[in-house]
mmCIF file of C-alpha atoms and ligand atoms in Angstrom:
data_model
loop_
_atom_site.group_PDB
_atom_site.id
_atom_site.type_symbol
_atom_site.label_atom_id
_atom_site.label_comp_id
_atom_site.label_asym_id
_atom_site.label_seq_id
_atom_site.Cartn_x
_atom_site.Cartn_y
_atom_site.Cartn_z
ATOM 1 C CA UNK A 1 0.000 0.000 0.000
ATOM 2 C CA UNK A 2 1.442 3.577 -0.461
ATOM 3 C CA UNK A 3 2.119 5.952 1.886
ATOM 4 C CA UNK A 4 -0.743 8.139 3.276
ATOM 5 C CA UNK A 5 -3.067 9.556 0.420
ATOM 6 C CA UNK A 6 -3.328 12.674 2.485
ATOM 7 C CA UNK A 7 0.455 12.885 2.004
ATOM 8 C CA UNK A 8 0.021 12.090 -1.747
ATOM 9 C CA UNK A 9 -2.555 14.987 -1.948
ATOM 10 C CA UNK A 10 -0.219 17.315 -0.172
ATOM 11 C CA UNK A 11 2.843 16.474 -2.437
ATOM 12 C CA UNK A 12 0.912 17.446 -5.221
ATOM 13 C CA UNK A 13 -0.288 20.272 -3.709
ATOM 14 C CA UNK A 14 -4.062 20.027 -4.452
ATOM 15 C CA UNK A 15 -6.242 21.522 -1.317
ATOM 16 C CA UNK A 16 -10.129 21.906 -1.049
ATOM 17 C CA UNK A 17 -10.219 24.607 -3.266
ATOM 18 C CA UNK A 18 -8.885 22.492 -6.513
ATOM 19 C CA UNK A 19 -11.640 19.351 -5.031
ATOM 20 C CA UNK A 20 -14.370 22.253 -5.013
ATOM 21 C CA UNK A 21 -13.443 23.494 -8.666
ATOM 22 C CA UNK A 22 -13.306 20.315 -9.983
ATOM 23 C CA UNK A 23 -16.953 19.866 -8.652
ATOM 24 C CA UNK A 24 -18.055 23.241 -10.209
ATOM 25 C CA UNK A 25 -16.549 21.760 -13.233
ATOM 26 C CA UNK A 26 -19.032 18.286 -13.383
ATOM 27 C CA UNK A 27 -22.020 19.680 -14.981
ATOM 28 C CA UNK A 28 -19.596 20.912 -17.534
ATOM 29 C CA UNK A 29 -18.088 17.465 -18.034
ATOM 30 C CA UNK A 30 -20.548 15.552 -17.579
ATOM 31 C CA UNK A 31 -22.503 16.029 -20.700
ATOM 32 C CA UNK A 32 -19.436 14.973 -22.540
ATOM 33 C CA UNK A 33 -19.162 11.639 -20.948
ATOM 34 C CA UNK A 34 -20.608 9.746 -24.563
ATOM 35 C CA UNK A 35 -17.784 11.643 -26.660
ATOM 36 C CA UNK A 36 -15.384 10.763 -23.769
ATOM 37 C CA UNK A 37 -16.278 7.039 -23.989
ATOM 38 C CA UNK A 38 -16.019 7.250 -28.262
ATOM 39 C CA UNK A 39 -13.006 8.942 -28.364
ATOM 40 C CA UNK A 40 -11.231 7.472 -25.524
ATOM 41 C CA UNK A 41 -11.598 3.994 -27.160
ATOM 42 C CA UNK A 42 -10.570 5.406 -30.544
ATOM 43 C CA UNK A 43 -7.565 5.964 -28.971
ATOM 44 C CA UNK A 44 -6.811 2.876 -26.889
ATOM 45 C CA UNK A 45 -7.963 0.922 -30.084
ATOM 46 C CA UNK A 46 -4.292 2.702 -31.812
ATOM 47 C CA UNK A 47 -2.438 1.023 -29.183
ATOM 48 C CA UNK A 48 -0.677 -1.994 -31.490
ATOM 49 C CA UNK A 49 -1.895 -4.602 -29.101
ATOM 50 C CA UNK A 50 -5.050 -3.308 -27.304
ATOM 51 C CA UNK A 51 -7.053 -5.866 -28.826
ATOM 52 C CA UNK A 52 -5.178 -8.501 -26.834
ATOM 53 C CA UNK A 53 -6.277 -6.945 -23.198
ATOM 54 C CA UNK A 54 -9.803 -5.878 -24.600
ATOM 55 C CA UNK A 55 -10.211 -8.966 -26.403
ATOM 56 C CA UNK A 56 -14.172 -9.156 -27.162
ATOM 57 C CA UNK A 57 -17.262 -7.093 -27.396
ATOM 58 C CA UNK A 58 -18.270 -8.272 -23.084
ATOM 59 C CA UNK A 59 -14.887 -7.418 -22.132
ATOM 60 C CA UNK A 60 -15.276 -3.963 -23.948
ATOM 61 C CA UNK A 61 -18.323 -3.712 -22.333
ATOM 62 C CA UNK A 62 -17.514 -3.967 -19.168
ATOM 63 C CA UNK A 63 -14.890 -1.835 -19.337
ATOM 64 C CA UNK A 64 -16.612 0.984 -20.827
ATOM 65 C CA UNK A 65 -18.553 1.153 -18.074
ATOM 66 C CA UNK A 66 -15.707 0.798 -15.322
ATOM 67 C CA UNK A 67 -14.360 3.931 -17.121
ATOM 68 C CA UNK A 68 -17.870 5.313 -17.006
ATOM 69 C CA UNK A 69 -17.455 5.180 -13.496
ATOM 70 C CA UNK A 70 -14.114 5.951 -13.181
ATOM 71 C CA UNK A 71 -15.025 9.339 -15.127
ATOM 72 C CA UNK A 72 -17.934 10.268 -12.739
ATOM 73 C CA UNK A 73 -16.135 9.687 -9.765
ATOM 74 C CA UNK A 74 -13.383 11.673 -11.018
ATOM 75 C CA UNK A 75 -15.522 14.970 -10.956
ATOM 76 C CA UNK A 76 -17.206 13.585 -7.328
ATOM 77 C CA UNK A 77 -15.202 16.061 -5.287
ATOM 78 C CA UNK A 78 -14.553 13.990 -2.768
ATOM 79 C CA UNK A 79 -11.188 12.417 -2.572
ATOM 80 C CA UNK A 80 -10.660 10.331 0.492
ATOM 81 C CA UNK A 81 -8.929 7.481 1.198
ATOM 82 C CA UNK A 82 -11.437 5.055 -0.557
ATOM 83 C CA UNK A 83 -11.481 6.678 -3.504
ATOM 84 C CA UNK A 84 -7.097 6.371 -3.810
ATOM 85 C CA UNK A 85 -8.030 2.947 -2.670
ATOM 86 C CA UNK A 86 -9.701 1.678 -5.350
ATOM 87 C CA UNK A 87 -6.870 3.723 -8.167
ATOM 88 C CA UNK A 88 -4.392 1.310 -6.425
ATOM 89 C CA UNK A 89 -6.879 -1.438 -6.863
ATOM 90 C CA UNK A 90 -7.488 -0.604 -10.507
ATOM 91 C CA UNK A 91 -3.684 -0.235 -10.750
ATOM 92 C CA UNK A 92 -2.948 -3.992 -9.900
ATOM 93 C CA UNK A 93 -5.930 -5.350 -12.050
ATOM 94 C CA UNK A 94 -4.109 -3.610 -14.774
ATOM 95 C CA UNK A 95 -0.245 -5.064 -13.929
ATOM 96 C CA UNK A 96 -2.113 -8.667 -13.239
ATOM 97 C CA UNK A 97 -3.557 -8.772 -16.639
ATOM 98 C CA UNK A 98 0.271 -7.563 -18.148
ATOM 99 C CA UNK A 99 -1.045 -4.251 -19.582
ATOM 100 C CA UNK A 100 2.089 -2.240 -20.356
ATOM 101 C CA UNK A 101 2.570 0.702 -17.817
ATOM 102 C CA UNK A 102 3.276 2.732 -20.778
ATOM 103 C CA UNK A 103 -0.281 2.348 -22.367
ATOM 104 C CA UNK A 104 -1.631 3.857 -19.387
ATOM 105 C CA UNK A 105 0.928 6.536 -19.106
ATOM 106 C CA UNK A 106 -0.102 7.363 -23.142
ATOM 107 C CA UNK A 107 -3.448 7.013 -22.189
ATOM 108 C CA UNK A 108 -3.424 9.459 -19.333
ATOM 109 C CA UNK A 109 -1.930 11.908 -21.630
ATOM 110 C CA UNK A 110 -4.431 11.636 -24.113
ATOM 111 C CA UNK A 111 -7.179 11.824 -20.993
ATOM 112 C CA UNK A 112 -5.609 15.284 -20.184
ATOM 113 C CA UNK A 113 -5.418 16.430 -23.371
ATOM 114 C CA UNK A 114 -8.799 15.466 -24.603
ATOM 115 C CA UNK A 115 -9.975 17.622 -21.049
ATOM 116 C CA UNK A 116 -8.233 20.852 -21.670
ATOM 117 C CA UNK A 117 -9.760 20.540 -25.111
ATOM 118 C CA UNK A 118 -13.155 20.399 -23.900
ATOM 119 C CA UNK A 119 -12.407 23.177 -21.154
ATOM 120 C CA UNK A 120 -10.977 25.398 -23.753
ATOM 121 C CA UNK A 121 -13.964 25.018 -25.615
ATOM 122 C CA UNK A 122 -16.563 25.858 -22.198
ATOM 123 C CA UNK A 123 -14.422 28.845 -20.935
ATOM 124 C CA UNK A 124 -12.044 29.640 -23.558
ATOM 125 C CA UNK A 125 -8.834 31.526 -22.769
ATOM 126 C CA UNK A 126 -9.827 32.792 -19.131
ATOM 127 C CA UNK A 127 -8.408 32.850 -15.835
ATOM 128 C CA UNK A 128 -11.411 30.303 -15.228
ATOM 129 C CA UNK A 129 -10.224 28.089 -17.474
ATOM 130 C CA UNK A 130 -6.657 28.192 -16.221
ATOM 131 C CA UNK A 131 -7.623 27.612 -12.907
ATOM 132 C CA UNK A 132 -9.574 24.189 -13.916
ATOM 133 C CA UNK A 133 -7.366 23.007 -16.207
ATOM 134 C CA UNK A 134 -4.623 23.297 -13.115
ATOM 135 C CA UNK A 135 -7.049 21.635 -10.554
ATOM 136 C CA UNK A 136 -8.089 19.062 -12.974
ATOM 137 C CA UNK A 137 -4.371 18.255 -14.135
ATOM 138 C CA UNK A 138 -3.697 17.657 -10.398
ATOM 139 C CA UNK A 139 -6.439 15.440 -10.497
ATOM 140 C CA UNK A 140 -5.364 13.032 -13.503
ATOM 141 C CA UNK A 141 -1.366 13.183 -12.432
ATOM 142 C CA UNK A 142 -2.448 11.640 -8.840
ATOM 143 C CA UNK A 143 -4.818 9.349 -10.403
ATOM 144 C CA UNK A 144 -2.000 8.342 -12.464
ATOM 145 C CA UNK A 145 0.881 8.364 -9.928
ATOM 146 C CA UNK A 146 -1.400 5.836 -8.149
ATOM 147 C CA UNK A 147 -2.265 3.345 -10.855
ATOM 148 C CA UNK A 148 1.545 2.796 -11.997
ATOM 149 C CA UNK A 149 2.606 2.766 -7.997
ATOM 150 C CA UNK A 150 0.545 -0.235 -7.598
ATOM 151 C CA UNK A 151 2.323 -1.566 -10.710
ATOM 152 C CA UNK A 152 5.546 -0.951 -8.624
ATOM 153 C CA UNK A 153 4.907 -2.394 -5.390
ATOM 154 C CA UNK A 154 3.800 -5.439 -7.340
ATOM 155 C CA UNK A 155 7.249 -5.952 -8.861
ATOM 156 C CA UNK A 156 8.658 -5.099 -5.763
ATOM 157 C CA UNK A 157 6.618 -7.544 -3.532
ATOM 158 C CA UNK A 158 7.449 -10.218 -6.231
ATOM 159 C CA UNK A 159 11.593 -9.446 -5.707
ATOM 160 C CA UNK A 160 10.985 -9.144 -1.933
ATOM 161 C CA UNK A 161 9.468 -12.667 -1.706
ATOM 162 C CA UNK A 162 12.531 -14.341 -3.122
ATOM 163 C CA UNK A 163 15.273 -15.911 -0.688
ATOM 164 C CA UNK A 164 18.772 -13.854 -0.806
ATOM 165 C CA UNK A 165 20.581 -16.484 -2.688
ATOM 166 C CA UNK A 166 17.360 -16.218 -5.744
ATOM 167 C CA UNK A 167 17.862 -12.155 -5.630
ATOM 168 C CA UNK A 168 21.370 -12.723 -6.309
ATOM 169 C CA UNK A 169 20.753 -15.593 -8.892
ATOM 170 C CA UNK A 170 18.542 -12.694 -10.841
ATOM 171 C CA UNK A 171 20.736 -9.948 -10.514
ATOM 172 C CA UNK A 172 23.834 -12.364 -11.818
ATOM 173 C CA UNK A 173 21.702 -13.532 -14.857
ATOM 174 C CA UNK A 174 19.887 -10.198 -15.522
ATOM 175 C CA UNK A 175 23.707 -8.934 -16.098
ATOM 176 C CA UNK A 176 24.659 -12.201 -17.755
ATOM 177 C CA UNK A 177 21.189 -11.657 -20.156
ATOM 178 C CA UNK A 178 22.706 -8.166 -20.683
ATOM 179 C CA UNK A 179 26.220 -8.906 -21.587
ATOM 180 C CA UNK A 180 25.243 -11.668 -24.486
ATOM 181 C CA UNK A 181 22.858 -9.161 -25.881
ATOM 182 C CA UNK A 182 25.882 -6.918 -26.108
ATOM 183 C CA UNK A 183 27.642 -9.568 -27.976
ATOM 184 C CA UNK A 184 25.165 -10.312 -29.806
ATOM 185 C CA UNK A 185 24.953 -6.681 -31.254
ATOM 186 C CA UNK A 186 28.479 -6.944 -31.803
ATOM 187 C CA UNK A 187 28.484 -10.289 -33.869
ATOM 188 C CA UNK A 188 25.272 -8.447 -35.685
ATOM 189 C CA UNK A 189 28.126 -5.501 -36.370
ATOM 190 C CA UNK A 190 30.492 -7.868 -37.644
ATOM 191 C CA UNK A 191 27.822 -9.580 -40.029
ATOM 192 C CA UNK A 192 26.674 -6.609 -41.191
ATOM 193 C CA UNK A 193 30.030 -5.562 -42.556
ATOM 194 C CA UNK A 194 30.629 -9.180 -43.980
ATOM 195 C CA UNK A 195 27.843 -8.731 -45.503
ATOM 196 C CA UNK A 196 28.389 -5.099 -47.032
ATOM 197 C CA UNK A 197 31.535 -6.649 -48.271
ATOM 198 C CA UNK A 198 29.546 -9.631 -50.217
ATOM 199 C CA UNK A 199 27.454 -6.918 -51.607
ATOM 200 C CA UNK A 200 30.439 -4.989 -52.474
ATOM 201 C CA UNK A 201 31.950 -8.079 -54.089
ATOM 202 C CA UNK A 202 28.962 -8.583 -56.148
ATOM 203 C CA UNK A 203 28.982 -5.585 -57.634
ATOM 204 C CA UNK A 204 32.567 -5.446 -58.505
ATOM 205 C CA UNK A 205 31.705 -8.907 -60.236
ATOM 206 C CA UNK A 206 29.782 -7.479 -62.504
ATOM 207 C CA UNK A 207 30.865 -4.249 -63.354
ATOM 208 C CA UNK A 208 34.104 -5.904 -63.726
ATOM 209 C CA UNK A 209 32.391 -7.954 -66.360
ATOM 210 C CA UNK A 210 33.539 -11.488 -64.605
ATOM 211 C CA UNK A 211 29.767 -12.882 -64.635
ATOM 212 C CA UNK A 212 27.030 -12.631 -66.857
ATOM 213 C CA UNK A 213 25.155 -9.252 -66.447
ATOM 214 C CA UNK A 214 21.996 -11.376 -65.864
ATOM 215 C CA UNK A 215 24.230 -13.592 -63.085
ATOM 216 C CA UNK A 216 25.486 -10.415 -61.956
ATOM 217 C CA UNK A 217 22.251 -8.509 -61.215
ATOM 218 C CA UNK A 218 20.456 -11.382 -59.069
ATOM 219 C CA UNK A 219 23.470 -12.454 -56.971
ATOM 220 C CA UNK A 220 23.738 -8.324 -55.927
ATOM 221 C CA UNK A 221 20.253 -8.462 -55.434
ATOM 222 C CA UNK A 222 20.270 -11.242 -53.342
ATOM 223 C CA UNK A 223 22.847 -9.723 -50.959
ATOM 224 C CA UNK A 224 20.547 -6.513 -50.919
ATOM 225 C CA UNK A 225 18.619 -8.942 -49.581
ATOM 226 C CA UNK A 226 20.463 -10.224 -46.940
ATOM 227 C CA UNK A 227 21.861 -6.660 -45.932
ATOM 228 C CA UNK A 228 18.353 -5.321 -45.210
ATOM 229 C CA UNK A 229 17.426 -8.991 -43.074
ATOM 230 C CA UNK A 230 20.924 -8.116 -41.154
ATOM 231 C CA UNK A 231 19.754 -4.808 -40.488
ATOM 232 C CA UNK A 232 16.722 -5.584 -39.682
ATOM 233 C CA UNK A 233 17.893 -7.717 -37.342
ATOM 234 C CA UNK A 234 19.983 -5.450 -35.540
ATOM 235 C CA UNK A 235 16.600 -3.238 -35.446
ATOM 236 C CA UNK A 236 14.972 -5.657 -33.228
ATOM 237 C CA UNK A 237 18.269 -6.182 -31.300
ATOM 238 C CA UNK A 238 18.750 -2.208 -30.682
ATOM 239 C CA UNK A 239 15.307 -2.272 -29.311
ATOM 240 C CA UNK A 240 15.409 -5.011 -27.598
ATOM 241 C CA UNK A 241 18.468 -3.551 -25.926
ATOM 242 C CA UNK A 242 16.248 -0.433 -24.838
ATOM 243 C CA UNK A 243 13.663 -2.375 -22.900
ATOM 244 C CA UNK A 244 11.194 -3.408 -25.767
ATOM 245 C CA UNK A 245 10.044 -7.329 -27.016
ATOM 246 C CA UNK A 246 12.610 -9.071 -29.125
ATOM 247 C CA UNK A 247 10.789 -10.152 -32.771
ATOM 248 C CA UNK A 248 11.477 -13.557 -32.952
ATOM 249 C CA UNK A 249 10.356 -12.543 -36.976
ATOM 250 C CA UNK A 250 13.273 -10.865 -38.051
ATOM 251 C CA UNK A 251 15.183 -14.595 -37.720
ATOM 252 C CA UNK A 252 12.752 -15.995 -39.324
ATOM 253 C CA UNK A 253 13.157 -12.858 -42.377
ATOM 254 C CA UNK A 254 16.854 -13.699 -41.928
ATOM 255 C CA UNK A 255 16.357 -17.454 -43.402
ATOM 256 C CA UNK A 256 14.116 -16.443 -45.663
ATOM 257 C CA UNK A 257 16.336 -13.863 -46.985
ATOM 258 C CA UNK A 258 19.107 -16.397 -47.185
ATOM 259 C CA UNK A 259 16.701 -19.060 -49.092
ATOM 260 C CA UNK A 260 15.496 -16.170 -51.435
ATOM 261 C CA UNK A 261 19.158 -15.157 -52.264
ATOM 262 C CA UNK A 262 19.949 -19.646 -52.570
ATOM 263 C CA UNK A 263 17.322 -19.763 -55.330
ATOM 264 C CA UNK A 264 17.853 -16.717 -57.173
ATOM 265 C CA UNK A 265 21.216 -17.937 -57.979
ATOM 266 C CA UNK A 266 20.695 -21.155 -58.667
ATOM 267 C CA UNK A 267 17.692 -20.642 -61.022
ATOM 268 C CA UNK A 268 20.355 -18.837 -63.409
ATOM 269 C CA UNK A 269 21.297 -23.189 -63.978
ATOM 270 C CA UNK A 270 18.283 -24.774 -65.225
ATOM 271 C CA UNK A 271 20.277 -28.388 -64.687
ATOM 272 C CA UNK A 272 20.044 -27.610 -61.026
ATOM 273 C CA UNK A 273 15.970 -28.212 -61.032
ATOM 274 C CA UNK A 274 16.187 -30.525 -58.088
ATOM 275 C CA UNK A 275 17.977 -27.707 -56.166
ATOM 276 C CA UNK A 276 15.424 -25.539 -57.020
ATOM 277 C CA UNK A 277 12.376 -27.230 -55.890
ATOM 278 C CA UNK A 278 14.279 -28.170 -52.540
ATOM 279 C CA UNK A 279 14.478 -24.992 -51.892
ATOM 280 C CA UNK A 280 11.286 -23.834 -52.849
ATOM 281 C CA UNK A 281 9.992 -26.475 -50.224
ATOM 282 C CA UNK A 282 11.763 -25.085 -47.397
ATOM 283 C CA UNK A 283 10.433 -21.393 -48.662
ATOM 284 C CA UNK A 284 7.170 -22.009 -48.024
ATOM 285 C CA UNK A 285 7.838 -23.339 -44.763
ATOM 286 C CA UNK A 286 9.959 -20.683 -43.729
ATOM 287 C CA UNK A 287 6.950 -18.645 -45.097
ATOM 288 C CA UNK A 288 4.634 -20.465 -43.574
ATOM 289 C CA UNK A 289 6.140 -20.091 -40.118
ATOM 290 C CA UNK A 290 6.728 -16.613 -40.892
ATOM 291 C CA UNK A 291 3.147 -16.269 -41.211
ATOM 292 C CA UNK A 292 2.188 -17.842 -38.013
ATOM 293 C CA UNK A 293 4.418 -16.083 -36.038
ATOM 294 C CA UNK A 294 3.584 -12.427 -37.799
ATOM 295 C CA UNK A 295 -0.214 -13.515 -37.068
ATOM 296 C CA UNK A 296 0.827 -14.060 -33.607
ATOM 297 C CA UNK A 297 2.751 -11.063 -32.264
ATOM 298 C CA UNK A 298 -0.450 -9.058 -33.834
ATOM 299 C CA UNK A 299 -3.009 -10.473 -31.751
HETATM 300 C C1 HEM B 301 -6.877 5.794 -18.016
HETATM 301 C C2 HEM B 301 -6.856 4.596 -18.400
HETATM 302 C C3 HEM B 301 -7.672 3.459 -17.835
HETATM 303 C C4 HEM B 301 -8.575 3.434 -16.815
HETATM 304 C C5 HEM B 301 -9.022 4.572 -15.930
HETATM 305 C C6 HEM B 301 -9.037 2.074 -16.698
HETATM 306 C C7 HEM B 301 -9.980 1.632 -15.795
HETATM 307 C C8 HEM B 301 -10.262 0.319 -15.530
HETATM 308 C C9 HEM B 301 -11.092 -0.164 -14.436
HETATM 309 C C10 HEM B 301 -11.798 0.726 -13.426
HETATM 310 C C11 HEM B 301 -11.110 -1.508 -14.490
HETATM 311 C C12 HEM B 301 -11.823 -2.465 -13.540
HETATM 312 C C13 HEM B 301 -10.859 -2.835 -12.421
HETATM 313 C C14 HEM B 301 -11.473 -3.801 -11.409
HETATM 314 O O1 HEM B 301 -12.013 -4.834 -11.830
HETATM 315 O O2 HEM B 301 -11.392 -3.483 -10.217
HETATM 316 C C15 HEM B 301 -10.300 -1.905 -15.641
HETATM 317 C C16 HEM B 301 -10.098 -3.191 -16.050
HETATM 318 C C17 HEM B 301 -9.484 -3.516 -17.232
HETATM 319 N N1 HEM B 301 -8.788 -2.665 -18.061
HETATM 320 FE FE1 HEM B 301 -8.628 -0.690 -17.897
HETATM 321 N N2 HEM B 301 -8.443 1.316 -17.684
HETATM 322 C C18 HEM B 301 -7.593 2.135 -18.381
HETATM 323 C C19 HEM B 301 -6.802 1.785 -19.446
HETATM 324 C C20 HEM B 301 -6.788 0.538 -20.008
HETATM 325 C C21 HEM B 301 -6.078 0.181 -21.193
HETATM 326 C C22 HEM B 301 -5.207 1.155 -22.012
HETATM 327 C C23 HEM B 301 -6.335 -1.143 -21.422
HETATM 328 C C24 HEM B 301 -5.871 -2.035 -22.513
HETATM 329 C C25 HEM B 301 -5.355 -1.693 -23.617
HETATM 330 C C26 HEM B 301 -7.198 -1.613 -20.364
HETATM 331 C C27 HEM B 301 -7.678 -2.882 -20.241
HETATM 332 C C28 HEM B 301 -8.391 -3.365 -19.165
HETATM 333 C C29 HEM B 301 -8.855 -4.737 -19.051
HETATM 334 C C30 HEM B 301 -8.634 -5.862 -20.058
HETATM 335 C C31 HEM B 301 -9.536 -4.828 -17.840
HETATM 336 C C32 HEM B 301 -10.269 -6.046 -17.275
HETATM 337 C C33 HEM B 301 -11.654 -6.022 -17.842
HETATM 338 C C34 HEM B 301 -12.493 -7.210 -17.344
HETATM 339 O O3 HEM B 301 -12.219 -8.324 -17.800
HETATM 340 O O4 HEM B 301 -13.393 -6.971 -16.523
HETATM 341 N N3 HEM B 301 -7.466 -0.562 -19.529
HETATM 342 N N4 HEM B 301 -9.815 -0.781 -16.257
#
C-alpha cells in the first residue's frame, strides 16, 4: 500500500479549493461523458496490441462502463482514502492482466489532453479556465501516480518474496542476459560488414564484367537482400536492448532472406531443377512459419 493519500494529496499540492473546482466543473463534463467514452476507445484501439487486453465485445463492455465510473467519480469532489483505494486497486488489475505501464501513461496523456480541449472550448482563454485546467491536471497526475505505484509495489513484492541467494541468482543472470545481448549486437556488427563486403563483391563482379550481367544482377540483389534482413535484425536487437520485445520474426526474415538469395542464384542453372524445388519447399515453410508467427505477435 502507499504511503498516506493525504500525504500524496499534499505532495501534489491540491487543497479543497482544486476538489471544489473540480466539482463546479461536473455539470460541464458531464454532458461529454458519450464523446469521452467514443473517443477514448478510438484511442486505446491505436495502441498496437489493445485488442489482446480488450479482447471481445463483453470485455469492452464492461470496461466501458468501469471507465464510465471511473469518469464520474473523477468529478465527485470527494477524494478520500477510498477513492485512492480503489486507483491502487485498478492499478494492480491492470499489472495482473500484463497491460504495459506505458499504455496507461499514453493514455493518461491523451485523458488530459482530450480535457483541456473540452475546457478550452466551455471557458475559452480565461483565468477560469486556467484555474480548472490546473485543478483538474492535479487530479489526472495523482490518479496516475497511483495506478503505476501499484504496478511498482507489485514488482517489488514479487523481488521481496525471493530468498537472498534467488535475488542474487537474478541480478547475476539479468547482467549475464545483458552482456550476451551486447555480444550479440556486436556479432550483428560484424555480419553486417561481412555482408556489405559480399554486396560490395557482387557488384565489382559485374561491373568488372567477370559474370554474366543477368548472373550479376540477381546475386547483388540477393545480398541486398540479406543486408536489409541483417539490419533488420539489428533493429529488433537495438530495441530489444532499450527495454522493448525481441521479434522472434526478423530470424525468421533472416532465413528467408538467405533461401530467397539460394534460389535466385541457382535458377540462373536450369540443370540444377532438383535444387530448385528443394528450396522452394523449405520457402514455403519458412513462409509459412513466418506467417504464423507475424499472425501471432499481432493479436
Ligand atoms: C486511463 C486509463 C484506464 C482506466 C481509468 C481504466 C480503468 C479500468 C477499471 C476501473 C477496471 C476495472 C478494475 C477492477 O475490476 O477493479 C479496468 C479493467 C481492465 N482494463 Fe482498464 N483502464 C484504463 C486503461 C486501459 C487500457 C489502455 C487497457 C488495454 C489496452 C485496459 C484494459 C483493461 C482490461 C482488459 C480490464 C479487465 C476487464 C475485465 O475483464 O473486466 N485498460 N480498467
Amino acid at each position: 500500500m502507499p504511503e498516506s493519500f493525504e500525504q500524496i494529496k499534499k505532495d501534489y499540492e491540491f487543497t479543497e479549493k482544486d476538489a471544489k473546482r473540480i466539482i463546479k466543473l461536473k455539470p460541464y463534463m458531464e454532458k461529454y461523458l458519450n464523446d469521452f467514452i467514443n473517443d477514448f476507445y478510438k484511442f486505446v484501439f491505436r495502441l498496437p496490441n489493445a485488442k489482446k487486453f480488450l479482447k471481445d465485445e463483453e470485455t469492452i463492455n464492461r470496461h466501458k462502463n468501469k471507465i464510465k465510473e471511473w469518469y464520474m467519480e473523477l468529478f465527485s469532489g470527494n477524494y478520500d482514502d477510498k477513492y485512492f483505494e480503489k486507483l491502487h486497486r485498478i492499478g494492480e488489475v491492470h499489472d495482473k492482466l500484463g497491460i504495459p505501464t506505458h499504455y496507461i501513461n499514453a493514455s493518461f496523456n491523451f485523458i488530459r489532453r482530450w480535457f483541456i480541449k473540452k475546457i478550452n472550448q466551455e471557458f475559452g482563454y480565461s483565468r477560469e479556465r486556467n484555474l480548472y485546467v490546473e485543478s483538474l491536471g492535479k487530479l489526472l497526475d495523482m490518479n496516475l501516480d497511483i495506478m503505476t505505484k501499484a504496478y511498482i509495489e507489485e514488482e517489488i513484492t514479487k523481488f521481496l518474496e525471493l530468498s537472498k541467494l534467488e535475488r542474487k541468482l537474478i541480478k547475476i543472470s539479468r547482467k549475464f542476459a545483458d552482456f550476451l545481448d551486447m555480444v550479440l549486437l556486436a556479432a550483428l556488427i560484424i555480419m553486417a560488414i561481412f555482408t556489405i563486403g559480399l554486396f560490395g563483391y557482387d557488384v565489382f563482379e559485374l561491373v568488372a564484367g567477370h559474370v554474366s550481367i543477368e548472373k550479376g544482377i540477381i546475386t547483388t540483389l540477393g545480398s541486398l537482400l540479406i543486408l536489409w534482413a541483417v539490419a533488420e535484425l539489428m533493429a529488433e536487437e537495438i530495441k530489444h536492448l532499450q527495454g522493448g520485445k525481441f521479434a522472434i520474426t526478423a530470424f525468421v526474415s533472416v532465413a528467408l532472406a538467405a533461401v530467397i538469395r539460394k534460389i535466385l542464384i541457382v535458377s540462373l542453372s536450369p540443370e540444377d531443377i532438383e535444387k530448385i524445388v528443394a528450396y522452394g519447399g523449405v520457402l514455403l515453410v519458412l513462409g509459412i512459419v513466418y506467417y504464423l508467427l507475424k499472425t501471432k505477435e499481432s493479436v
